[in-house]
mmCIF file of N, CA and C in Angstrom:
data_model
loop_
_atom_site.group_PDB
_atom_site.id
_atom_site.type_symbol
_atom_site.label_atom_id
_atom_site.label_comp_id
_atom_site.label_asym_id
_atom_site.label_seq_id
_atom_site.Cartn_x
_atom_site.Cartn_y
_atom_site.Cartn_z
ATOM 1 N N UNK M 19 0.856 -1.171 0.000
ATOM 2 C CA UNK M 19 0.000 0.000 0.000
ATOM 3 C C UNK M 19 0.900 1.231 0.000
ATOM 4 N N UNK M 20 1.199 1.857 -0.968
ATOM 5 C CA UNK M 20 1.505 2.827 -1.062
ATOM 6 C C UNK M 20 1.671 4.045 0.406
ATOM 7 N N UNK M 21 2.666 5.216 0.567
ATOM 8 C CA UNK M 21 2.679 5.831 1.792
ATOM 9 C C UNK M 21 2.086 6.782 1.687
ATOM 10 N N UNK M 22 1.980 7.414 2.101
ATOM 11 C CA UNK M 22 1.141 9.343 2.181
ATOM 12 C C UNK M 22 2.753 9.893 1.943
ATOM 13 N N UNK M 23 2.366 10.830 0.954
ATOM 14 C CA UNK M 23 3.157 11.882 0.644
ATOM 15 C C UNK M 23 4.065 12.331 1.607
ATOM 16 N N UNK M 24 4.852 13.080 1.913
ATOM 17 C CA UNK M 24 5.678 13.690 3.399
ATOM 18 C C UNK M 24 4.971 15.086 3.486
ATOM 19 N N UNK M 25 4.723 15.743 4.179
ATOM 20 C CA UNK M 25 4.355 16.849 4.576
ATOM 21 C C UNK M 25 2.392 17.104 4.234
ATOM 22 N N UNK M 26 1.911 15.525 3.903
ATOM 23 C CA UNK M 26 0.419 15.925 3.551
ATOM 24 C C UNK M 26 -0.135 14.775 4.945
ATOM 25 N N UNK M 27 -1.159 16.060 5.460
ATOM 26 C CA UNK M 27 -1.743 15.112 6.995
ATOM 27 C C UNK M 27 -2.661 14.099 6.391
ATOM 28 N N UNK M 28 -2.832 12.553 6.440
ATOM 29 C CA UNK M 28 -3.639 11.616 6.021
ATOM 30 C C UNK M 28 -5.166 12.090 6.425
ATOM 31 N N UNK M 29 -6.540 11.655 5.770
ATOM 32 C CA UNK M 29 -7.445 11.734 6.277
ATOM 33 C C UNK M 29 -7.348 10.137 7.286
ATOM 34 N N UNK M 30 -9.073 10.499 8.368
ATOM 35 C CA UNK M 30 -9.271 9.482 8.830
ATOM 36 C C UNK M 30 -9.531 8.096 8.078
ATOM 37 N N UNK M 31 -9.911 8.341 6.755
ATOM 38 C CA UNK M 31 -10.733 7.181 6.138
ATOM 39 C C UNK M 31 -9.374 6.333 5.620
ATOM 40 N N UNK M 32 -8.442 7.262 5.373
ATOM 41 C CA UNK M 32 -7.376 6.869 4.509
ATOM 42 C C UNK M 32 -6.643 5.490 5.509
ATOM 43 N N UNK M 33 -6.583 6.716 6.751
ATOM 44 C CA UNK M 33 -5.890 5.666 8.074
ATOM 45 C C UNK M 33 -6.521 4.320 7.913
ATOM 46 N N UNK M 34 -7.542 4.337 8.533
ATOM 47 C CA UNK M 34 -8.724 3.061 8.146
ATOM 48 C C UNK M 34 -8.066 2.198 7.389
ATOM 49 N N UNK M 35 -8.306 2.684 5.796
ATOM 50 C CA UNK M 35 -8.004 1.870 4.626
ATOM 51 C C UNK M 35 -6.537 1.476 5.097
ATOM 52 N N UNK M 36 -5.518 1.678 5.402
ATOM 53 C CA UNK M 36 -4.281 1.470 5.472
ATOM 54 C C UNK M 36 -4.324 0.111 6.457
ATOM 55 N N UNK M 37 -5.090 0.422 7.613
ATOM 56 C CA UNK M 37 -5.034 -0.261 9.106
ATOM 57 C C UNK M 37 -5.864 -1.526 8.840
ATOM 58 N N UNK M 38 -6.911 -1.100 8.205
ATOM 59 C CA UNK M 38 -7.900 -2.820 7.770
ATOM 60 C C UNK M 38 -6.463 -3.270 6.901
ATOM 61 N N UNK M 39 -5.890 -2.866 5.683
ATOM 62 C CA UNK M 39 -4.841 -3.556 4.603
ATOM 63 C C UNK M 39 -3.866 -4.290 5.639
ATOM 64 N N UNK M 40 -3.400 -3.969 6.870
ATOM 65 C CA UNK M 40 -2.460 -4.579 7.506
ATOM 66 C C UNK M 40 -2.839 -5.638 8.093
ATOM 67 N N UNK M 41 -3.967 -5.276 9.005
ATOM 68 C CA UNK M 41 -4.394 -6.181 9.438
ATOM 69 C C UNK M 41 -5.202 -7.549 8.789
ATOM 70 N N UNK M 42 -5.715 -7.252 7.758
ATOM 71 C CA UNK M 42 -5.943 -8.912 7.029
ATOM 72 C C UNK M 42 -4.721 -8.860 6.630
ATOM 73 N N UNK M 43 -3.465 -8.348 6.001
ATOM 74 C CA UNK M 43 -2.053 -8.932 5.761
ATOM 75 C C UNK M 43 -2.121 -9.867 6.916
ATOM 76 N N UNK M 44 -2.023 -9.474 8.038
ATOM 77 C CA UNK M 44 -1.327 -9.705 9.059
ATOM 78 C C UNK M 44 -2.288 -11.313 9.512
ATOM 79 N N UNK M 45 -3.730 -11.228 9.211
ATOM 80 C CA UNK M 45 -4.097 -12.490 9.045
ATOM 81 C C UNK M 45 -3.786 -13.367 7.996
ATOM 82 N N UNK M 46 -3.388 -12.630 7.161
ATOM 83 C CA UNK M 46 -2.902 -13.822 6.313
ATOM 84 C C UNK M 46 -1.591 -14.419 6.441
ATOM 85 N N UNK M 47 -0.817 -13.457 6.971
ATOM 86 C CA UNK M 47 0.705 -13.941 7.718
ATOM 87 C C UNK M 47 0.381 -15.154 8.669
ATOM 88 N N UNK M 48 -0.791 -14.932 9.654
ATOM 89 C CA UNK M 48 -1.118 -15.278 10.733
ATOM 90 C C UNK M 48 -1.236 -17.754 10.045
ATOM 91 N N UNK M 49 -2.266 -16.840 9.209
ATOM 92 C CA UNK M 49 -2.730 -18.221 8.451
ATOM 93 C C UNK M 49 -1.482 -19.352 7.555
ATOM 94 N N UNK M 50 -0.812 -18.693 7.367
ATOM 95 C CA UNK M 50 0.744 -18.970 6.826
ATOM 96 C C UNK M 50 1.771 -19.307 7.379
ATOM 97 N N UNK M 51 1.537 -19.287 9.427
ATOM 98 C CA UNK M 51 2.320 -19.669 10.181
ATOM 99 C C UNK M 51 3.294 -18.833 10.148
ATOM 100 N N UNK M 52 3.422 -17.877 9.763
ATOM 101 C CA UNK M 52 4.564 -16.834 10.017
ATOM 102 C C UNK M 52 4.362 -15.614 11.010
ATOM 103 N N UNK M 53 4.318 -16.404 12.346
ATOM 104 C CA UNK M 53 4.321 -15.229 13.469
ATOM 105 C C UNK M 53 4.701 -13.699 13.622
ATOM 106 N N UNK M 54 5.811 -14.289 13.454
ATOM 107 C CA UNK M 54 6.845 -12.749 13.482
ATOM 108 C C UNK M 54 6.607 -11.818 12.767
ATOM 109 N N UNK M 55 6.256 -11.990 11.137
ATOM 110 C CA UNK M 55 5.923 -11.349 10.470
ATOM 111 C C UNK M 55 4.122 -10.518 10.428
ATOM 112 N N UNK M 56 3.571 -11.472 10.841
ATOM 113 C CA UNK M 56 2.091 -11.138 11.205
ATOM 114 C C UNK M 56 2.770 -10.376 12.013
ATOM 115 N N UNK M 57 2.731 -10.605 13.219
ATOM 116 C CA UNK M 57 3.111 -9.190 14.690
ATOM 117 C C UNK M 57 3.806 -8.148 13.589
ATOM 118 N N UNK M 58 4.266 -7.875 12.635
ATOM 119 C CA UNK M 58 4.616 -6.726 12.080
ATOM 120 C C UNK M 58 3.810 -6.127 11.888
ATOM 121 N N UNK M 59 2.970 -6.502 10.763
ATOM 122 C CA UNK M 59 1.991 -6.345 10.011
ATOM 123 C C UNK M 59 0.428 -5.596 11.081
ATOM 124 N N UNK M 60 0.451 -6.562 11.762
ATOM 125 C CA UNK M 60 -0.361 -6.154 12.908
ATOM 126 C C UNK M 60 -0.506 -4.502 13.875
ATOM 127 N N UNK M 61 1.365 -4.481 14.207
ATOM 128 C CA UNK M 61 1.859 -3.279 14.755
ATOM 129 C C UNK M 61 1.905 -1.837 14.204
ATOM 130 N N UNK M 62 1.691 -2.521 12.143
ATOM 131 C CA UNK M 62 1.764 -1.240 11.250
ATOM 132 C C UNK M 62 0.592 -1.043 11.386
ATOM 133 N N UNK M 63 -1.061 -1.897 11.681
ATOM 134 C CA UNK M 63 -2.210 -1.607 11.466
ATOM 135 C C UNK M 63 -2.733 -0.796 13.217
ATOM 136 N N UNK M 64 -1.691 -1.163 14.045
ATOM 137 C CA UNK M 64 -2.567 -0.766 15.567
ATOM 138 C C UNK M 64 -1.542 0.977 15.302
ATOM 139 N N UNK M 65 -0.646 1.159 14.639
ATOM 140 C CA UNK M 65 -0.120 2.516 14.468
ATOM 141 C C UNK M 65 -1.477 3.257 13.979
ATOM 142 N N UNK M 66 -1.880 2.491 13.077
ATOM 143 C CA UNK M 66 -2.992 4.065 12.426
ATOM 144 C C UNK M 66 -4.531 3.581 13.106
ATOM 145 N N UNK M 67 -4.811 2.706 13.551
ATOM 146 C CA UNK M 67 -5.808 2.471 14.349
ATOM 147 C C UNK M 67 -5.852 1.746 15.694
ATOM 148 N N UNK M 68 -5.549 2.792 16.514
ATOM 149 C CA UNK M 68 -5.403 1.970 17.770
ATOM 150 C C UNK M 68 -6.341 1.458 18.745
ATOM 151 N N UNK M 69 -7.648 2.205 18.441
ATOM 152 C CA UNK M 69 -9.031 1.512 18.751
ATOM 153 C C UNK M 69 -9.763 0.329 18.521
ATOM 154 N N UNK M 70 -8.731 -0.335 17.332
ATOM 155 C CA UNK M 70 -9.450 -1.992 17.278
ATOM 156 C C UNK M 70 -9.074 -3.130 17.794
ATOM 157 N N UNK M 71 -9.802 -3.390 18.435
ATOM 158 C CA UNK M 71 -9.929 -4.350 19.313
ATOM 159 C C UNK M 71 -9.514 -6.135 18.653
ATOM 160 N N UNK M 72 -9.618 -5.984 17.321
ATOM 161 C CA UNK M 72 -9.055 -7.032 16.457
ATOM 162 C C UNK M 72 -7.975 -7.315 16.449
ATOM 163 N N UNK M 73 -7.380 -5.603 16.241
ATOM 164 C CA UNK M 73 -6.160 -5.871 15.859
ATOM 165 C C UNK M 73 -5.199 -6.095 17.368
ATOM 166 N N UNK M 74 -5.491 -5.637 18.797
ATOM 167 C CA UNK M 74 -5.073 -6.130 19.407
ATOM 168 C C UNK M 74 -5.364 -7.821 19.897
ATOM 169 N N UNK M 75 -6.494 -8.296 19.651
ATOM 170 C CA UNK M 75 -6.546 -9.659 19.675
ATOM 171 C C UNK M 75 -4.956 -10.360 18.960
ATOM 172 N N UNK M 76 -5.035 -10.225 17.508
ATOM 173 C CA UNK M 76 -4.103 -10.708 16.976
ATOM 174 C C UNK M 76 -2.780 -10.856 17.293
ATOM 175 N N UNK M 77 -2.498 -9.580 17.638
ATOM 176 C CA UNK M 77 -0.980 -8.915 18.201
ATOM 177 C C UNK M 77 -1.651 -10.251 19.587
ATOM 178 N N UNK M 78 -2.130 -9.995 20.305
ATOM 179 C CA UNK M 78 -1.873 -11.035 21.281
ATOM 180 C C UNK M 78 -1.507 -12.681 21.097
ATOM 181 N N UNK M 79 -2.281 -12.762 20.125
ATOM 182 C CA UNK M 79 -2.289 -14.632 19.566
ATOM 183 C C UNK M 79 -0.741 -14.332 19.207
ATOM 184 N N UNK M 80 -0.332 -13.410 18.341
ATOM 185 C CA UNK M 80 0.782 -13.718 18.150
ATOM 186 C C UNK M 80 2.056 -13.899 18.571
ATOM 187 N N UNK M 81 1.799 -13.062 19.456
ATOM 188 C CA UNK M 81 2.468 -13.357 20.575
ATOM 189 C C UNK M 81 2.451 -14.207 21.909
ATOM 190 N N UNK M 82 1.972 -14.847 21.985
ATOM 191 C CA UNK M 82 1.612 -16.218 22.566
ATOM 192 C C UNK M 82 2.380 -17.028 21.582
ATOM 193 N N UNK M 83 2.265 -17.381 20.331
ATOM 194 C CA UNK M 83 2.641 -18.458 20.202
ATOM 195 C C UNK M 83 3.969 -18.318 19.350
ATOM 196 N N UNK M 84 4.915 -17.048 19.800
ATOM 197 C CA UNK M 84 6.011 -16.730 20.084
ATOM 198 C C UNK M 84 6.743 -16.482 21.726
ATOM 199 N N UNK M 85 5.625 -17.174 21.987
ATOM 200 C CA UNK M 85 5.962 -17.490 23.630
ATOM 201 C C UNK M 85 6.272 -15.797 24.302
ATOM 202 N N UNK M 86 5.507 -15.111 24.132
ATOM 203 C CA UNK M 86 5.804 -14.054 24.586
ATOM 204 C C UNK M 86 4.209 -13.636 25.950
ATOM 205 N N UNK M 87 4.287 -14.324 26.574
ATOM 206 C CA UNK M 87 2.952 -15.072 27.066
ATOM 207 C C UNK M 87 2.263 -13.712 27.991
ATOM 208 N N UNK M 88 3.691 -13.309 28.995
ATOM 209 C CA UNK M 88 3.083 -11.938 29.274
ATOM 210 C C UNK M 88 2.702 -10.426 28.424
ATOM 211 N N UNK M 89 3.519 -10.496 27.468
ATOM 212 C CA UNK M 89 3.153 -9.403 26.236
ATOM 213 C C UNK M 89 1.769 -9.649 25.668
ATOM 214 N N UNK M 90 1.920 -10.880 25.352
ATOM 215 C CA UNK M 90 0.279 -11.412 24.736
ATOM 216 C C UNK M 90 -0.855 -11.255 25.718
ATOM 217 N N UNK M 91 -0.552 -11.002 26.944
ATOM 218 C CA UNK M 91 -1.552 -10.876 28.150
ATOM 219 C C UNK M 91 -2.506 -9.363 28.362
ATOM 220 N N UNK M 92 -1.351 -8.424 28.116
ATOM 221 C CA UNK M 92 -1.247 -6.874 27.475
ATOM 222 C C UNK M 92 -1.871 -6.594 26.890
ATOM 223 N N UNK M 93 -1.979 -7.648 25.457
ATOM 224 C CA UNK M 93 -2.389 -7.039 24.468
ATOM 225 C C UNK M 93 -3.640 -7.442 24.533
ATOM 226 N N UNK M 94 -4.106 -8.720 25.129
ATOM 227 C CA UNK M 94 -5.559 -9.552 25.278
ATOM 228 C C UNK M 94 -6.290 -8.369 26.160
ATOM 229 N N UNK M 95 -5.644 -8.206 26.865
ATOM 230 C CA UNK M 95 -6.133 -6.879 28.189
ATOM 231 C C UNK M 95 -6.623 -5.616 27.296
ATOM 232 N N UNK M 96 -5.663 -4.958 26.738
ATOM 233 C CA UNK M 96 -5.522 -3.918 25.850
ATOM 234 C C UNK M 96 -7.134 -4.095 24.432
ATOM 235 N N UNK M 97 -7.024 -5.528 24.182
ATOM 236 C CA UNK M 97 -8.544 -5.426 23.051
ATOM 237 C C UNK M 97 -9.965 -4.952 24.340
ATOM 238 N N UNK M 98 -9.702 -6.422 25.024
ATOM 239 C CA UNK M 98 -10.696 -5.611 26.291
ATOM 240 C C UNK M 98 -11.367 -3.981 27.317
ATOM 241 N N UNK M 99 -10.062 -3.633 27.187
ATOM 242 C CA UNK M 99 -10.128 -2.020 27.414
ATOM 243 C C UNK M 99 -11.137 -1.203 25.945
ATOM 244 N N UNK M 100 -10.521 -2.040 25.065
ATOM 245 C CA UNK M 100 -11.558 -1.124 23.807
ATOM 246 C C UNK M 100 -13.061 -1.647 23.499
ATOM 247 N N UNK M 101 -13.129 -2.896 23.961
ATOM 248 C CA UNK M 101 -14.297 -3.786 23.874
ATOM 249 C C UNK M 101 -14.462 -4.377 24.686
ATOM 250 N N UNK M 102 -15.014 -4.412 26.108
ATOM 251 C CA UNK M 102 -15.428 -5.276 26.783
ATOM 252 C C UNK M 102 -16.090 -6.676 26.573
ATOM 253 N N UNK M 103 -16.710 -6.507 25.321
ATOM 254 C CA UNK M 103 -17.525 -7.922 25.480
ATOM 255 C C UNK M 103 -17.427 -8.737 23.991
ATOM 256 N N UNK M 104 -15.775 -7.918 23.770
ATOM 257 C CA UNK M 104 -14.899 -8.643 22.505
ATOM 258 C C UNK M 104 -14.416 -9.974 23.026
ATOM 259 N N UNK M 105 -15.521 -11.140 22.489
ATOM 260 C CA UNK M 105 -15.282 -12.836 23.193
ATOM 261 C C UNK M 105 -13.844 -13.115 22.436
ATOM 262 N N UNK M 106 -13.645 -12.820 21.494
ATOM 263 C CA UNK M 106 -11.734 -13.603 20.728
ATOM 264 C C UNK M 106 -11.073 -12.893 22.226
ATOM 265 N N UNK M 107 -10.963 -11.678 22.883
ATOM 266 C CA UNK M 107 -10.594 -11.997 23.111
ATOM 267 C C UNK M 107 -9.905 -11.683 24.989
ATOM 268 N N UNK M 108 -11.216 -12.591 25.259
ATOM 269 C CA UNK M 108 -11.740 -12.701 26.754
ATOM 270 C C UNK M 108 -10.876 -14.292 26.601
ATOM 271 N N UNK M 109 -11.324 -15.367 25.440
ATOM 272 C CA UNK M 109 -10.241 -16.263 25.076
ATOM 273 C C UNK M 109 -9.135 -16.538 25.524
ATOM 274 N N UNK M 110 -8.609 -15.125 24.559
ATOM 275 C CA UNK M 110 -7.148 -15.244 24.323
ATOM 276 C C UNK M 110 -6.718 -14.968 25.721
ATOM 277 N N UNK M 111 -7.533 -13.865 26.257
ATOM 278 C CA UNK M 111 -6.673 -13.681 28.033
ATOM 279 C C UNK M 111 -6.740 -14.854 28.916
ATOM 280 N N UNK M 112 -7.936 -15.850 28.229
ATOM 281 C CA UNK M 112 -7.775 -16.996 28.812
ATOM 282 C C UNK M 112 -6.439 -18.087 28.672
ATOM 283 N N UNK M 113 -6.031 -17.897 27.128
ATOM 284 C CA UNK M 113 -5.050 -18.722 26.795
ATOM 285 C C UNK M 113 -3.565 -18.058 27.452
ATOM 286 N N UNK M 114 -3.371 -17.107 27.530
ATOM 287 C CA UNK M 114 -2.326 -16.768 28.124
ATOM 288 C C UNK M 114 -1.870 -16.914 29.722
ATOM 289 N N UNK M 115 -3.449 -16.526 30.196
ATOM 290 C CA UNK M 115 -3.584 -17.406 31.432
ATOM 291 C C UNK M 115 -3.384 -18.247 32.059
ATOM 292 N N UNK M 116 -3.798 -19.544 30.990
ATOM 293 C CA UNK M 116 -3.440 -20.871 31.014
ATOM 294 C C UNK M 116 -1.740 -21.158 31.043
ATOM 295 N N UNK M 117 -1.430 -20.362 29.752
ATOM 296 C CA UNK M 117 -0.077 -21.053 29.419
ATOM 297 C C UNK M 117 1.243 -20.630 31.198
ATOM 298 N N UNK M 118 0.503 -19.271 31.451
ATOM 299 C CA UNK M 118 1.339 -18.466 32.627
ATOM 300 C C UNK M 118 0.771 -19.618 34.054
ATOM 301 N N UNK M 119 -0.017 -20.324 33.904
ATOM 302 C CA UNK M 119 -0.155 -21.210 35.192
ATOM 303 C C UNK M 119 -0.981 -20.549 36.066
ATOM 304 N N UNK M 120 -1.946 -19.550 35.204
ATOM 305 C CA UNK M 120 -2.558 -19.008 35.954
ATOM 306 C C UNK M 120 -4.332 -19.618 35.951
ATOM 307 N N UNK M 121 -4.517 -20.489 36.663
ATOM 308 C CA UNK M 121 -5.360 -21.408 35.670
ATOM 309 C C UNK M 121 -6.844 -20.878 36.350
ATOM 310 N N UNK M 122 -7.129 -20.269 37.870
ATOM 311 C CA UNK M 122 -7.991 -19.908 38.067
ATOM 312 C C UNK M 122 -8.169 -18.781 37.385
ATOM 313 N N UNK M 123 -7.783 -17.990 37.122
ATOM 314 C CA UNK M 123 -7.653 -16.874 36.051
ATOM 315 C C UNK M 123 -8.051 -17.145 34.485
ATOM 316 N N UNK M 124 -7.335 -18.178 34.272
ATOM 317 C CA UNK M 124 -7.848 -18.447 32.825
ATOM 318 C C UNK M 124 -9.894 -18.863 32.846
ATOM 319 N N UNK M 125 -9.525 -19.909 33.926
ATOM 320 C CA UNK M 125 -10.992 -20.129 33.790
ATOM 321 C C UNK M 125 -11.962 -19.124 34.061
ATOM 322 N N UNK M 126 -11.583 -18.076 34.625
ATOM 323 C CA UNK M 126 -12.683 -17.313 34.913
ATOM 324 C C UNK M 126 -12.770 -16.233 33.555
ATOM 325 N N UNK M 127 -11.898 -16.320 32.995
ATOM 326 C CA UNK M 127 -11.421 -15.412 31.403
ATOM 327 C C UNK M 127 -12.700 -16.098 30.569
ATOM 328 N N UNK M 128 -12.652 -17.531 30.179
ATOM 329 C CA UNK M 128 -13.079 -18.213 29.510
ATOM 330 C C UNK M 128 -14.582 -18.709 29.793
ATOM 331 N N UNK M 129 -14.805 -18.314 31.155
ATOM 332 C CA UNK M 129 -15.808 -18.288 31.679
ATOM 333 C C UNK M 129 -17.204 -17.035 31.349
ATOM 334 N N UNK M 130 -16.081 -15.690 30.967
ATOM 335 C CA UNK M 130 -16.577 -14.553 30.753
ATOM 336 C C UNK M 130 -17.022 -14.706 29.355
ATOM 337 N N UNK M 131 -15.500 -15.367 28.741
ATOM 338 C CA UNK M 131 -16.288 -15.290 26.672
ATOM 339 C C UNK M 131 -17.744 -15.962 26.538
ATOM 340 N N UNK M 132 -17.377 -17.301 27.580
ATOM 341 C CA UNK M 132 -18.846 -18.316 27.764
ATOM 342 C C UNK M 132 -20.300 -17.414 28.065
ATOM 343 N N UNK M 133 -20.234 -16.718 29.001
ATOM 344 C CA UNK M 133 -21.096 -16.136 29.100
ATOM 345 C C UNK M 133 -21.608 -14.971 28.313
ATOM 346 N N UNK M 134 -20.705 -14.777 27.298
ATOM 347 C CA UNK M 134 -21.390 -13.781 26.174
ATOM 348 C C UNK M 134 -21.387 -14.103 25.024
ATOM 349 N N UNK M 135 -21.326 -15.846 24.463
ATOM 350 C CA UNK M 135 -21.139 -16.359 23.278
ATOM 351 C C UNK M 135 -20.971 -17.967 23.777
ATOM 352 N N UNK M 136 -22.413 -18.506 24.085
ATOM 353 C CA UNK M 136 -21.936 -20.092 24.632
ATOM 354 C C UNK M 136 -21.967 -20.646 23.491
ATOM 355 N N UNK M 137 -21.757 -20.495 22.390
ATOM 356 C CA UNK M 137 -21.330 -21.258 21.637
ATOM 357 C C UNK M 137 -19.942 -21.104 20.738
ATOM 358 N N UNK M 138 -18.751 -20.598 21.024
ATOM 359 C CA UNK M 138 -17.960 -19.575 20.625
ATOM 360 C C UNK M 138 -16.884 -20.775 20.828
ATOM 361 N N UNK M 139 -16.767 -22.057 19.470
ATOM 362 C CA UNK M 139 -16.201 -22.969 20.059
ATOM 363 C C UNK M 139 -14.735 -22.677 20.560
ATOM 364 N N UNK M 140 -13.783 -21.990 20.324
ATOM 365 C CA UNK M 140 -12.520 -22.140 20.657
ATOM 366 C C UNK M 140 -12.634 -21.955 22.270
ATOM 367 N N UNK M 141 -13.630 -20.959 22.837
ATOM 368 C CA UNK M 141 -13.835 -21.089 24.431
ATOM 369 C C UNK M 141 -14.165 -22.057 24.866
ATOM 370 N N UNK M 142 -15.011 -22.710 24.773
ATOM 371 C CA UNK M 142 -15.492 -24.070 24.915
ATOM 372 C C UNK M 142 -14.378 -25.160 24.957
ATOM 373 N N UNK M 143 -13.538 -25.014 23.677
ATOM 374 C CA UNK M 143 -12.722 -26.386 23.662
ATOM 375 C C UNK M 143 -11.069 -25.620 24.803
ATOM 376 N N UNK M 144 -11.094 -24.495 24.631
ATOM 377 C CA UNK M 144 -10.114 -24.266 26.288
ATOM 378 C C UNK M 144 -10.943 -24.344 27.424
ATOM 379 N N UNK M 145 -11.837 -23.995 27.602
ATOM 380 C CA UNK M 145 -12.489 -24.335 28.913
ATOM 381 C C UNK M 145 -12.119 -25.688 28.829
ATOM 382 N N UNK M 146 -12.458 -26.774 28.526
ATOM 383 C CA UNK M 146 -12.148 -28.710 28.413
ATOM 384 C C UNK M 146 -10.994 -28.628 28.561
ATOM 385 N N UNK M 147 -10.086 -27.786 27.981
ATOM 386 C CA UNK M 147 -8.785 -28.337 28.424
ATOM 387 C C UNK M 147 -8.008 -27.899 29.643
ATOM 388 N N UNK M 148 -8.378 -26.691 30.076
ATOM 389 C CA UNK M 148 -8.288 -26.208 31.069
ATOM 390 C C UNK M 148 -8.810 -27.215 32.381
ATOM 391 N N UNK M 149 -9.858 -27.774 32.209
ATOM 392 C CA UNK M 149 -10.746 -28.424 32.943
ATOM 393 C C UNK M 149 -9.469 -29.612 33.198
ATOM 394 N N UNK M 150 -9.274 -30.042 31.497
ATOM 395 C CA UNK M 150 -8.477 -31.543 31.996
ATOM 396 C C UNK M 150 -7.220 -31.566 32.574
ATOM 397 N N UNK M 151 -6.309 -30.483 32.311
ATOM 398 C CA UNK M 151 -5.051 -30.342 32.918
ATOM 399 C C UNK M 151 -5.176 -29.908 34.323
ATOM 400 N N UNK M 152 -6.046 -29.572 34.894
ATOM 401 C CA UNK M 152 -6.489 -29.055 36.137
ATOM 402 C C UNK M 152 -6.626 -30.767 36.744
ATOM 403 N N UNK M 153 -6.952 -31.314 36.132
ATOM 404 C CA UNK M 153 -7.170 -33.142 37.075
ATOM 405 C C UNK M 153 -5.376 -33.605 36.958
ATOM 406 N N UNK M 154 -4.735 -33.312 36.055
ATOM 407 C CA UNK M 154 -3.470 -34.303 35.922
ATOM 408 C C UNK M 154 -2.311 -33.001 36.489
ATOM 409 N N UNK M 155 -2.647 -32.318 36.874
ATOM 410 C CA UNK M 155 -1.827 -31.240 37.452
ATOM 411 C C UNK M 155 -1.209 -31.710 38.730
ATOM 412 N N UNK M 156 0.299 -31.622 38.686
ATOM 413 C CA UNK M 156 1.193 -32.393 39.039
ATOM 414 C C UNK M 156 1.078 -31.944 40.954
ATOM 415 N N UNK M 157 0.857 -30.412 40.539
ATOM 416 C CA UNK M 157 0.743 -30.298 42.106
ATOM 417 C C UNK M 157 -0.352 -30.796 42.963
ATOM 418 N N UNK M 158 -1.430 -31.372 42.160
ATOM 419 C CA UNK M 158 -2.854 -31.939 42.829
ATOM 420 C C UNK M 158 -2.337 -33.338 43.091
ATOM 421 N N UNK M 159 -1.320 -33.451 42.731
ATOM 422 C CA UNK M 159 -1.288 -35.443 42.768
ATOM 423 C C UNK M 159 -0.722 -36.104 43.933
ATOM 424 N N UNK M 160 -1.619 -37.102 44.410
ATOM 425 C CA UNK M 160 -0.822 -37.586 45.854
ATOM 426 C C UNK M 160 0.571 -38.462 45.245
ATOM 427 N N UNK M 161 1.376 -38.120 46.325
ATOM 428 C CA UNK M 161 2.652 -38.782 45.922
ATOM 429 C C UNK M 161 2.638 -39.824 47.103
#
């Protein structure tokens, strides 16, 4: 996508157009398994729109599964601040949750997407897993 001129102020719509172009890039990076590069793509779209709540979802997934678990926590937090009852990603603060060992936390994350989308399978299938690692969890086990 082409840049804005130097010395000409962008309109709002333009921003937009620029910030949606990154951000499906950045899903399509996402879909392509190329993390790193999505989180680029992502970071060029939360520059000109920092109110979407999408685009911080993403930036979070992506960072999660660049193991960046507390950054991704930020950013899950950060969609929430713009959308409260944005379920991707009440999720995702669940998944980061999870991965940080924070598991009453996660469940109550995942608990929240549940309650504003019970059918919203990716919550559903972490809630189950959350559920099952919570039984084989090493610190629950009699020795």
């Amino acid at each position: 996508m082409p840049e804005q001129p130097e010395g000409q102020p962008q309109s709002q719509d333009a921003r937009r157009e620029q910030a949606a172009f990154w951000l499906s890039y950045g899903r399509e990076l996402w879909g392509a398994i190329r993390y790193a590069e999505a989180l680029a793509a992502v970071e060029r779209a939360l520059a000109l729109a920092p109110d979407d709540p999408a685009a911080w979802y993403l930036r979070g997934a992506c960072l999660c599964l660049l193991a960046r678990h507390e950054e991704a926590l930020a950013s899950f937090e950060e969609a929430l601040r713009r959308d409260g009852r944005y379920v991707p990603a009440w999720d995702g603060k669940a998944w980061a949750l999870g991965v940080l060992g924070r598991r009453a936390e996660a469940l109550a994350a995942v608990e929240e997407a549940l309650r504003l989308d019970p059918d919203y399978l990716q919550a559903r299938l972490r809630k189950a897993r959350l559920q099952a690692t919570a039984e084989v969890d090493p610190e629950r086990r009699e020795r």
